[in-house]
Short mmCIF file of C-alpha atoms and ligand atoms in Angstrom, two decimals:
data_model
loop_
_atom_site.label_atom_id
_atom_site.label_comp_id
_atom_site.label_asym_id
_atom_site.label_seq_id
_atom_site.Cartn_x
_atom_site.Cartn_y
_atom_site.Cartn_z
CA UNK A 1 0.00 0.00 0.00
CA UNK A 2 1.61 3.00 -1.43
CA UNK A 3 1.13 6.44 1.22
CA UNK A 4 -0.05 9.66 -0.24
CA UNK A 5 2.44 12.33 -0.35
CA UNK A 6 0.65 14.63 -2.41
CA UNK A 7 -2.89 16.03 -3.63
CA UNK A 8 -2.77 18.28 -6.32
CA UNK A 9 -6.06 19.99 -6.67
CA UNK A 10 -7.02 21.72 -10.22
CA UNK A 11 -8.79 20.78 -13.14
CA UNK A 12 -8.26 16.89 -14.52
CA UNK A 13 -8.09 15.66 -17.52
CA UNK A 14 -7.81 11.90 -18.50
CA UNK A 15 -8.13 9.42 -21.52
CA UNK A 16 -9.73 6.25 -20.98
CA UNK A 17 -10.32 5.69 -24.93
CA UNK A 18 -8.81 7.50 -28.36
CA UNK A 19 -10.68 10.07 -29.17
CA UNK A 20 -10.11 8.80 -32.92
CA UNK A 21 -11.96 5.90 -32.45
CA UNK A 22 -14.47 6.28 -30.07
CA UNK A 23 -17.22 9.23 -29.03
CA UNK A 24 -15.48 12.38 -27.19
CA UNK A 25 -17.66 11.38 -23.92
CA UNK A 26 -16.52 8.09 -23.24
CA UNK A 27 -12.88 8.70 -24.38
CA UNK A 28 -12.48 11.50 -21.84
CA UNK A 29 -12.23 11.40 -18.04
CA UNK A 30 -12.68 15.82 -16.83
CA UNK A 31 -13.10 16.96 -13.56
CA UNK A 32 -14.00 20.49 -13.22
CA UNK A 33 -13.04 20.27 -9.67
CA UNK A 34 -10.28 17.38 -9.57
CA UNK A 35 -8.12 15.95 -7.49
CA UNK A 36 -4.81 13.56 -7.71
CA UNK A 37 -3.30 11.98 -5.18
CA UNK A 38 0.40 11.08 -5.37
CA UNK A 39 2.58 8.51 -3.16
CA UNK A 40 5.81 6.37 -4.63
CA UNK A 41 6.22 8.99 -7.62
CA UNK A 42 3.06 7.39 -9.03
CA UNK A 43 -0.40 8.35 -9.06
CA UNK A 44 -2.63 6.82 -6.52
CA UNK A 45 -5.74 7.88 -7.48
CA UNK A 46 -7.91 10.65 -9.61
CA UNK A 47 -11.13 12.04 -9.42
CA UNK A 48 -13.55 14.60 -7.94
CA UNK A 49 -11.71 16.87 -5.35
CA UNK A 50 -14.66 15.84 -3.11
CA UNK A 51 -14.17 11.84 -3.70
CA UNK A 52 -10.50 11.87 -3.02
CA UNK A 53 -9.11 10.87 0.55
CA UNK A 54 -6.94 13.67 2.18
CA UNK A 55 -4.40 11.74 4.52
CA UNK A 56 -3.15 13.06 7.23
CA UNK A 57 0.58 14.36 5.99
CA UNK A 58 -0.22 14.97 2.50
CA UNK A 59 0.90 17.79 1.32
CA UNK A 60 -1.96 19.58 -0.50
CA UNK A 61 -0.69 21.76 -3.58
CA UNK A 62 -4.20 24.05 -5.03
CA UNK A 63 -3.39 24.73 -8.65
CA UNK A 64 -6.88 26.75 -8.97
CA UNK A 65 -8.01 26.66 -12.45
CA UNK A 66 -4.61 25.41 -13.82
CA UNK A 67 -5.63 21.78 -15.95
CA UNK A 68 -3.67 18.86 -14.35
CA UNK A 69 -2.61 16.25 -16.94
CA UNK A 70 -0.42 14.06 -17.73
CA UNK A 71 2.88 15.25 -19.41
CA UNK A 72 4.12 15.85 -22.41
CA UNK A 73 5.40 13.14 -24.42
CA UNK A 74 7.52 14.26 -28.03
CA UNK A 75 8.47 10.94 -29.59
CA UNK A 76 11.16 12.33 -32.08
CA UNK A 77 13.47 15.08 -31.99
CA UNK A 78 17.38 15.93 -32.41
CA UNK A 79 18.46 16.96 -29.31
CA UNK A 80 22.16 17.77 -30.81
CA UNK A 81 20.20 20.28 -32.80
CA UNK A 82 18.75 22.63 -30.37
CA UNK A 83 21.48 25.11 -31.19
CA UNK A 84 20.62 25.63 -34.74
CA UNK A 85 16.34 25.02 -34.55
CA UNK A 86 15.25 27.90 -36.71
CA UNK A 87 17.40 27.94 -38.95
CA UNK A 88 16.75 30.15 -42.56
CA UNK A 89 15.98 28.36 -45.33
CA UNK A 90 16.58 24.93 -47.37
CA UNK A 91 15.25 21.95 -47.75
CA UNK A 92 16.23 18.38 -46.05
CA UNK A 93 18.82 17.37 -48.06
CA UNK A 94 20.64 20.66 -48.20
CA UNK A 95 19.46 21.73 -44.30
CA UNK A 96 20.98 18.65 -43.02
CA UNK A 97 24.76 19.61 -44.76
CA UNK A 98 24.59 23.24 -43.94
CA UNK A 99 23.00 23.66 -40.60
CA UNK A 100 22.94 19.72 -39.19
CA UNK A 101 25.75 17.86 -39.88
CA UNK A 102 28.40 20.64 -38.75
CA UNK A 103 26.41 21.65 -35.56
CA UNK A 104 26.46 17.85 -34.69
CA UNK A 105 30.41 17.56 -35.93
CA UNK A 106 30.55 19.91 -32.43
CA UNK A 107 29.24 16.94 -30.26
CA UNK A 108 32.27 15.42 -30.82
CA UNK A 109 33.07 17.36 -27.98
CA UNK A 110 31.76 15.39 -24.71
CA UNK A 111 31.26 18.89 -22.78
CA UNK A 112 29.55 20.91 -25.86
CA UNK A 113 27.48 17.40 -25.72
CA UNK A 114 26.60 17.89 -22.39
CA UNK A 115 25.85 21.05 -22.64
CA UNK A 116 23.16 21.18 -25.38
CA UNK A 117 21.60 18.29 -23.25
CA UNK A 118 21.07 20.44 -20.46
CA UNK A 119 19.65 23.09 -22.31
CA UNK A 120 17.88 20.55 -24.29
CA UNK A 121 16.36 19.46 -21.00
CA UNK A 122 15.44 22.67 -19.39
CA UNK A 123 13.64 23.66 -22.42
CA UNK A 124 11.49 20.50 -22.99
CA UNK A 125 10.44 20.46 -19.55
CA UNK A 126 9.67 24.50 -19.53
CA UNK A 127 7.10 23.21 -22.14
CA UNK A 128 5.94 20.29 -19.83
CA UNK A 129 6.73 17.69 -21.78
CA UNK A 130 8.32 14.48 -19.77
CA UNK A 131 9.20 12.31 -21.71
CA UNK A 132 11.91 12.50 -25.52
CA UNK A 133 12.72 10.25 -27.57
CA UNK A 134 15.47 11.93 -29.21
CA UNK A 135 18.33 11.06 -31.83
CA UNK A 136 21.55 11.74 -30.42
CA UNK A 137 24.77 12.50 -33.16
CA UNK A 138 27.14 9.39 -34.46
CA UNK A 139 29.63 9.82 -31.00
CA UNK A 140 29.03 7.70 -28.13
CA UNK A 141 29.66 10.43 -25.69
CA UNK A 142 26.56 12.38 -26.84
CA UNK A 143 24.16 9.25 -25.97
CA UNK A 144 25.93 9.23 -22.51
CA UNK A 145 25.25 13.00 -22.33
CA UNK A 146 21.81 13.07 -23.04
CA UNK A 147 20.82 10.18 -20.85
CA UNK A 148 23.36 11.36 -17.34
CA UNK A 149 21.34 14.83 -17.69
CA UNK A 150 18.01 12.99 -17.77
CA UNK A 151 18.76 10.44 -15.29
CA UNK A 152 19.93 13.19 -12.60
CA UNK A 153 16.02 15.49 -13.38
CA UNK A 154 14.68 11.34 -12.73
CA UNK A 155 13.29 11.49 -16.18
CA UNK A 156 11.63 8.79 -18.27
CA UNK A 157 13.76 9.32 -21.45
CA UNK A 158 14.73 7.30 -24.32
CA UNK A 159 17.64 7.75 -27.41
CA UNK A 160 20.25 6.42 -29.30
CA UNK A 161 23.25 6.83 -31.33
CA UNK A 162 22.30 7.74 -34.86
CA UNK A 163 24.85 5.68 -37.50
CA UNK A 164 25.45 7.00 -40.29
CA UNK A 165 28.24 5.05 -43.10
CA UNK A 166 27.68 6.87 -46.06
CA UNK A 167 26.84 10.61 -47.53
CA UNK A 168 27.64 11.78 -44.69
CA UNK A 169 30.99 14.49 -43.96
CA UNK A 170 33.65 12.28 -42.98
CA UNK A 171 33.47 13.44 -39.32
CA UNK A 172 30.05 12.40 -38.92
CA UNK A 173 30.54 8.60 -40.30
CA UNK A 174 30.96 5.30 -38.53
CA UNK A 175 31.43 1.88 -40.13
CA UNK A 176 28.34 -1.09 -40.04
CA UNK A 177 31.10 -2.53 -37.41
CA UNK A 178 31.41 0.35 -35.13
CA UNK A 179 27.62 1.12 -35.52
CA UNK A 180 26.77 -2.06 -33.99
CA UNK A 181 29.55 -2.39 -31.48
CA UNK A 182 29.07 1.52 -30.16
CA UNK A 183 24.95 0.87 -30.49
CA UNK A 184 25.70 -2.71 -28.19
CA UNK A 185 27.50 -1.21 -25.58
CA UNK A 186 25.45 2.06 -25.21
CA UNK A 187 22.51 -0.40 -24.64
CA UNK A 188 23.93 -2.17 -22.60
CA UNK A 189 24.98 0.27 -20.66
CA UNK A 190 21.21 2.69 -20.76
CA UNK A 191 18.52 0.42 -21.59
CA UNK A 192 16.50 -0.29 -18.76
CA UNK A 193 18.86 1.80 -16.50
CA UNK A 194 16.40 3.50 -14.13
CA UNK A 195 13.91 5.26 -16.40
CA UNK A 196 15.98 5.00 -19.03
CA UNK A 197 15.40 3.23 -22.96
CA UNK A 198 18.45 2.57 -25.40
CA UNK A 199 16.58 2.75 -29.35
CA UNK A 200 18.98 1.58 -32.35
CA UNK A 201 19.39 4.44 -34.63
CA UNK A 202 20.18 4.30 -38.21
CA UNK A 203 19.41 7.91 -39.53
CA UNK A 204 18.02 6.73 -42.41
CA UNK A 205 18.77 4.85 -45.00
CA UNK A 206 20.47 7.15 -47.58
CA UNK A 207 22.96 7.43 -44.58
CA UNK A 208 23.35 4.12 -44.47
CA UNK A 209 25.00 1.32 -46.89
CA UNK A 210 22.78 -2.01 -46.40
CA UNK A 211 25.40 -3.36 -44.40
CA UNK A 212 25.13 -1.28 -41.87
CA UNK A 213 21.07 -1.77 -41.54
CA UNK A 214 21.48 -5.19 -41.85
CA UNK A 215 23.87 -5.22 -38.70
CA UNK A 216 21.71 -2.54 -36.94
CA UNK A 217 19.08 -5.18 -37.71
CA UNK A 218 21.20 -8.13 -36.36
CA UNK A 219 21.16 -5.81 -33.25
CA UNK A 220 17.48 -5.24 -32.68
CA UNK A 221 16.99 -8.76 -33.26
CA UNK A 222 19.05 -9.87 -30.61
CA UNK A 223 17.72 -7.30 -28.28
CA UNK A 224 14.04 -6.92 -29.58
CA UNK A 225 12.99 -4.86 -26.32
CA UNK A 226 14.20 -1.86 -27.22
CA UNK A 227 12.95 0.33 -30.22
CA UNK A 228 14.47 1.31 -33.27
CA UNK A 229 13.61 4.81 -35.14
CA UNK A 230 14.33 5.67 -37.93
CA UNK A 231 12.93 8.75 -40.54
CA UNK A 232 10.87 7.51 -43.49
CA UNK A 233 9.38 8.99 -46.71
CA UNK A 234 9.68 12.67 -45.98
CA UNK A 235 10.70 14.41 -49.39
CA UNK A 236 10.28 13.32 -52.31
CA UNK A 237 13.59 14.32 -53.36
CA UNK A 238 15.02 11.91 -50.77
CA UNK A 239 12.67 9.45 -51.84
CA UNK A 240 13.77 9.13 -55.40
CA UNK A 241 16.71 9.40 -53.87
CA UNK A 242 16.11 6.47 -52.31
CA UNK A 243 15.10 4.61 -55.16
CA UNK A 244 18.56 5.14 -56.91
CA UNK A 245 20.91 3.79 -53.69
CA UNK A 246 18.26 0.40 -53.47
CA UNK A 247 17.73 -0.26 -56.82
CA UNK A 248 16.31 -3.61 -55.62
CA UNK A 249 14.06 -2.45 -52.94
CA UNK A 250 9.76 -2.62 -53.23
CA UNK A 251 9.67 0.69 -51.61
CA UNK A 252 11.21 2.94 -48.96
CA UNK A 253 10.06 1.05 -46.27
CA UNK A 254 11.26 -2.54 -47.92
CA UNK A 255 14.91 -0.96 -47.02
CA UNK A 256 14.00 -1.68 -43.47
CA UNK A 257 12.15 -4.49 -43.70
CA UNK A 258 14.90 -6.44 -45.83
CA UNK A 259 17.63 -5.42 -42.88
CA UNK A 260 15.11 -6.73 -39.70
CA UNK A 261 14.49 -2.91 -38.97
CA UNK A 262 10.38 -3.23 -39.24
CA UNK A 263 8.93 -4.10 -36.05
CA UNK A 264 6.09 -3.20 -34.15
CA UNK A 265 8.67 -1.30 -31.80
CA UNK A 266 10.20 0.30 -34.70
CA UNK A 267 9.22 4.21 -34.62
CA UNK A 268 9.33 6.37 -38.27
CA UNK A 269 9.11 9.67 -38.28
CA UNK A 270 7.17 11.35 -40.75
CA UNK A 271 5.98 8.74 -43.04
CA UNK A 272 4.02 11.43 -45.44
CA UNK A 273 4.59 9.78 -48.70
CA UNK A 274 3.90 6.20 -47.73
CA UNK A 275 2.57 3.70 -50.69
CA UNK A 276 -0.19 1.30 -50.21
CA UNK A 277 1.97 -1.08 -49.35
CA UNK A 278 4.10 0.68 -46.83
CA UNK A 279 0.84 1.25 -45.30
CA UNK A 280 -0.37 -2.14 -44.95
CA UNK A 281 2.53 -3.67 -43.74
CA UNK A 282 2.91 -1.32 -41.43
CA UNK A 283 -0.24 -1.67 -39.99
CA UNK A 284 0.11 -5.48 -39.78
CA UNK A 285 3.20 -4.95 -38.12
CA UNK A 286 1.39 -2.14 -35.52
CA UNK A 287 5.09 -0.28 -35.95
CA UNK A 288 4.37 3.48 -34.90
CA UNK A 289 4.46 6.86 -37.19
CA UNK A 290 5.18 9.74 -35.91
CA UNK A 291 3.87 12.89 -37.08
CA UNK A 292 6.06 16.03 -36.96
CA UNK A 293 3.67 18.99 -37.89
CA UNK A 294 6.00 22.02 -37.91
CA UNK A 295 9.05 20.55 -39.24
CA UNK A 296 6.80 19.20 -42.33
CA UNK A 297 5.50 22.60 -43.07
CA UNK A 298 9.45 24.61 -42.03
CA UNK A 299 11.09 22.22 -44.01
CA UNK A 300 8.34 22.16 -46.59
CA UNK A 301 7.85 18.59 -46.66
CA UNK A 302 4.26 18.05 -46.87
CA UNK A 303 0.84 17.03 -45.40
CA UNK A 304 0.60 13.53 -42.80
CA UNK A 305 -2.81 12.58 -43.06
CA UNK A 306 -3.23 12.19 -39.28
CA UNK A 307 -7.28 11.63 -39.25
CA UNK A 308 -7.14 9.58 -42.40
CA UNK A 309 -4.10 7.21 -40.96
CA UNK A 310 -6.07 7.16 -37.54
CA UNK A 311 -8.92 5.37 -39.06
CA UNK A 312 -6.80 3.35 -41.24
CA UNK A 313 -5.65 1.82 -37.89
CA UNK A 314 -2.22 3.35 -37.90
CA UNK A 315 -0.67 3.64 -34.71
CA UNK A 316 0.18 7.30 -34.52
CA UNK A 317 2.39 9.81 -32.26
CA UNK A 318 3.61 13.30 -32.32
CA UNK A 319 6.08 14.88 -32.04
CA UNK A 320 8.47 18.39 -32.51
CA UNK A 321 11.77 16.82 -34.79
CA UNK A 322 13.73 19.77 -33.33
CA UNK A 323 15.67 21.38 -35.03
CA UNK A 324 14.12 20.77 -38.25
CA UNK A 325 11.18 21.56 -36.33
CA UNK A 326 10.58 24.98 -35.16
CA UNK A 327 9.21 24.81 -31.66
CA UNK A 328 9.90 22.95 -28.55
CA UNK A 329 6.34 23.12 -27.46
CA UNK A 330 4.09 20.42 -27.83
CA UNK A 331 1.21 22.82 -27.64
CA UNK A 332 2.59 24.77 -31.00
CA UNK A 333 3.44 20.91 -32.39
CA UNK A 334 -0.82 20.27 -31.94
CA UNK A 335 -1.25 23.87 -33.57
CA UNK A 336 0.41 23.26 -36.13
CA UNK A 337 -1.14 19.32 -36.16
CA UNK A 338 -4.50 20.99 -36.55
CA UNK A 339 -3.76 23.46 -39.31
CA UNK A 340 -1.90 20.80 -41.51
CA UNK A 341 -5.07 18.73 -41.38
CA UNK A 342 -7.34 21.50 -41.85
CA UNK A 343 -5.34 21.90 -44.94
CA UNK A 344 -7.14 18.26 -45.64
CA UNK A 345 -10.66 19.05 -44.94
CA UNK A 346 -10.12 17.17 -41.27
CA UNK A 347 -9.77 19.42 -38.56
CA UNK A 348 -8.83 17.41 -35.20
CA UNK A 349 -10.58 18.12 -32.27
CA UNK A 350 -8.39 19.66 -29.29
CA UNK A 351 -9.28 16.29 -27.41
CA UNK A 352 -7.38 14.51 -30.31
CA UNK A 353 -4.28 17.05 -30.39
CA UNK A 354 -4.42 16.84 -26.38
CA UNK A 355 -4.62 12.43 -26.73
CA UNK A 356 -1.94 12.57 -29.65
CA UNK A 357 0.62 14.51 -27.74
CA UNK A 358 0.27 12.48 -24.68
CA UNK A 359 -1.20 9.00 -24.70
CA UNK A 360 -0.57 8.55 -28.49
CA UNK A 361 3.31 9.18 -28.32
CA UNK A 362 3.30 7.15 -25.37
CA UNK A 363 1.76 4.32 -27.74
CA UNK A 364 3.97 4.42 -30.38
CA UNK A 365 7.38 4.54 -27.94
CA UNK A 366 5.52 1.38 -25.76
CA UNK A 367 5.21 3.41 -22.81
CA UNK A 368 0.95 3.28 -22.42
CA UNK A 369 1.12 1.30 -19.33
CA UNK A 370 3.54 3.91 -17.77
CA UNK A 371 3.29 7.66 -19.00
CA UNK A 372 1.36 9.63 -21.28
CA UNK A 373 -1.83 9.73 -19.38
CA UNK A 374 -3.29 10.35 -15.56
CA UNK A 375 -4.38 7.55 -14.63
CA UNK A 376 -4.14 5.47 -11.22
CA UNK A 377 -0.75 3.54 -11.85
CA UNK A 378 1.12 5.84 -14.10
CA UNK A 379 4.38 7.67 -13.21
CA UNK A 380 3.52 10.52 -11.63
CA UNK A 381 4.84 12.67 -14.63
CA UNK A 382 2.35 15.46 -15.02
CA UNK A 383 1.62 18.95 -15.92
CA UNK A 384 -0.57 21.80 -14.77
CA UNK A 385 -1.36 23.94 -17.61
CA UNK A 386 -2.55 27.95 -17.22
CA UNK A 387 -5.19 28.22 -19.71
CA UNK A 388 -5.22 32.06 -19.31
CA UNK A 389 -1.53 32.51 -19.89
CA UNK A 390 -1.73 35.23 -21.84
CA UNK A 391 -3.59 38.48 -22.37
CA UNK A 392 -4.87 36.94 -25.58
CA UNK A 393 -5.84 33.75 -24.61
CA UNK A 394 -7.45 34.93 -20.93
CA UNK A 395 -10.04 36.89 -22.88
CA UNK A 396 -10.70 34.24 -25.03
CA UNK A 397 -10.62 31.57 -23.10
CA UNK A 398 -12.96 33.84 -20.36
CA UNK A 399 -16.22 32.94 -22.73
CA UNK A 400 -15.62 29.61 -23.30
CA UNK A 401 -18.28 27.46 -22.85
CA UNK A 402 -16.86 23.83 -21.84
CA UNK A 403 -13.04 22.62 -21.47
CA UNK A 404 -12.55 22.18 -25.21
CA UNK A 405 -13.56 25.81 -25.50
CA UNK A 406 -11.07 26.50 -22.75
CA UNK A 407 -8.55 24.06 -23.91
CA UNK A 408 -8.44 25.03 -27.72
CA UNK A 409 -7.09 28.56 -27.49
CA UNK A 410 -4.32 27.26 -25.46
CA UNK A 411 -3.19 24.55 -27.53
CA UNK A 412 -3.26 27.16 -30.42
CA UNK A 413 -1.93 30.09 -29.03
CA UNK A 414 -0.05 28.84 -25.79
CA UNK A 415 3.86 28.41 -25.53
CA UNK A 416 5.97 27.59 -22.52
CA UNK A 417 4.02 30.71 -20.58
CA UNK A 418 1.02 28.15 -20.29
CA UNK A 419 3.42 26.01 -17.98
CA UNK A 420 2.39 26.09 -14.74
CA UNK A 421 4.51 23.47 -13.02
CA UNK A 422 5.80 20.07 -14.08
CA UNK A 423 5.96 16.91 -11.59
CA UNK A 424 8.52 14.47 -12.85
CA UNK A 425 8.31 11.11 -10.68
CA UNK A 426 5.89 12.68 -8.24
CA UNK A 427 8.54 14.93 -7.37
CA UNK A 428 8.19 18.86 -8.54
CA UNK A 429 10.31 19.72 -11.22
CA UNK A 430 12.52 23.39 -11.23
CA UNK A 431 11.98 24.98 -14.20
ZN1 ZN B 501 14.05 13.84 -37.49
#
């Protein structure tokens, strides 16, 4: 029996369905007046302030009006990148060789490494979001960086060494050999460490000869516990592209599948341009896409589909790609979510941006049964969100009518002001 350390009183929001799949009112869990009770750095319980046992010794934190929910959870991003996010310009292939590749030549250095992670860190969680799962650069050193910063904040984070053995500057490439032995002994030194998850990393495969996927896949197949991500039909310049270095391949996605890197763990972000094929196998598979919003429009990339790949069945997350992305806030990620799709003729409702960025990412990375939602159980990783942050958003938000109303302006006008606090492990978190 786990002891209550903490209530948190607020506003509550929970999922106990996808809002995709089934009607808004049993998908969603709100409590106008809401209460969560925290012991063990999990949550203990959730409900009506009134139904919630107050234990002598808790410590009872009011958040008013401020929406308690879970955190954050941004399954792909480039954490070596934060330097250089908004960068001028370009499109993938030529934005990875001018800004990318010789910001991450820099994390050759172990302190530069260490500290972009910090700064990586402190930003993510100023915009409440828990849990990354980023790609760290080709050096070893920049994997340990990014997990020792998020094992001292307690975090639930997950990343891997990104291999590239081809087109790629000569500082920035690794052999199939040293891919898999510097992968191996990075995951056997994170994975499962604390809160921590190793995920093999090829870039993707124009960065990679088929060697080195196939030993990558020799890897995951010998450790199939941990995920592999990987980036997948983004451009169509670097999908003809593509085309010319696997002559022999069905598709994009058959250069994964014919190297053992197509799994349901497996996690590809972007996945715009994806054939028929591609899209049945990976729905037989139940391997997770990951939908980057405002590094498909920055980059000019194009539209993901998310409604229509929803209710295809496609296991979908979201997520900010920093730095080809432009913000580290999940909140301008669904804003930018909703617009793309509007773009379609299928706006999302906020209850679907809300579920996508939390419980969906949490989906696709295998983490449901521990973050990306409050529920009784989860880590206590959550987030009280200000829905009046702003001057702009108080006045609208003021007439709203119900908490989608209140929600909506937030999610498309908020930014790390709309942070209120952040609990990491039932713990509070400085920001
Ligand atoms: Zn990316």
């Amino acid at each position: 029996m786990s002891t209550t350390t903490h209530i948190l009183l607020g506003q509550t929001l929970s999922f106990v369905g996808d809002p995709f799949l089934t009607p808004l009112e049993d998908a969603v869990r709100f409590e106008r007046s809401g209460a969560v009770a925290l012991g063990d750095g999990k949550v203990l319980a959730v409900g009506a302030a009134d139904d919630i046992a107050r234990p002598e010794g808790a410590k009872i934190v009011d958040y008013g009006d401020g929406l308690i929910m879970a955190g954050f959870v941004d399954a792909h991003l480039h954490y070596p990148q934060t330097g250089i996010i908004a960068s001028w310009g370009k499109r993938l292939i030529d934005w990875l060789n001018s800004y990318t590749f010789p910001e991450e030549a820099r994390l050759a250095d172990p302190d530069y490494a260490r500290e972009i992670a910090k700064r990586y860190f402190d930003i993510a969680l100023s915009n409440g979001t828990t849990t990354s799962l980023s790609y760290a650069t080709i050096h070893p050193s920049s994997v340990d960086a990014y997990f020792t910063e998020a094992q001292s904040r307690g975090l639930r984070a997950l990343a891997g060494k990104t291999c590239m053995d081809r087109n790629a500057p000569d500082n920035l490439r690794d052999t199939a050999q040293s891919a898999y032995d510097d992968s191996k002994a990075l995951l056997e030194k994170w994975h499962n460490v604390e809160r921590l998850g190793y995920a093999i990393t090829p870039r993707f495969s124009p960065t990679s000869t088929p060697e080195q996927l196939s030993a990558l896949g020799a890897l995951w197949a010998e450790h199939p516990d941990c995920l592999m991500q990987t980036h997948i039909s983004e451009q169509h310049e670097e999908i003809a592209w593509v085309h010319d270095l696997f002559p022999d391949a069905r598709d994009y996605l058959d250069t994964y599948e014919a190297h053992g890197l197509l799994g349901a763990r497996a996690v590809y972000g972007h996945a715009i341009y994806l054939t028929e094929r591609e899209q049945s196998r990976l729905k037989e598979v139940g391997a997770g896409l990951v939908h980057c919003p405002t590094s498909n429009t920055f980059i000019g990339s194009g539209i993901f589909e998310t409604a229509r790949m929803k209710a295809d069945g496609q296991r979908v997350g979201l997520a900010t790609d920093t730095g080809g992305g432009s913000s580290f806030s999940m909140l301008r990620t669904m804003a930018a979510a909703y617009e793309l799709s509007q773009l379609k003729g299928q706006p999302l409702h906020p209850a679907q941006l809300m579920w996508l960025a939390t419980c969906g990412s949490a989906d696709v990375l295998h983490l449901s049964d521990k973050v990306g939602n409050l529920a009784v159980g989860m880590e206590a990783d959550l987030i009280v969100l200000d829905l009046a942050s702003t001057p702009a958003i108080e006045q609208r938000s003021r007439r709203a009518g119900d908490i989608w109303e209140a929600v909506f302006p937030t999610i498309m006008m908020g930014d790390d002001r709309a942070t209120k606090a952040v609990w990491v492990g039932g713990k509070p978190a400085r920001l």
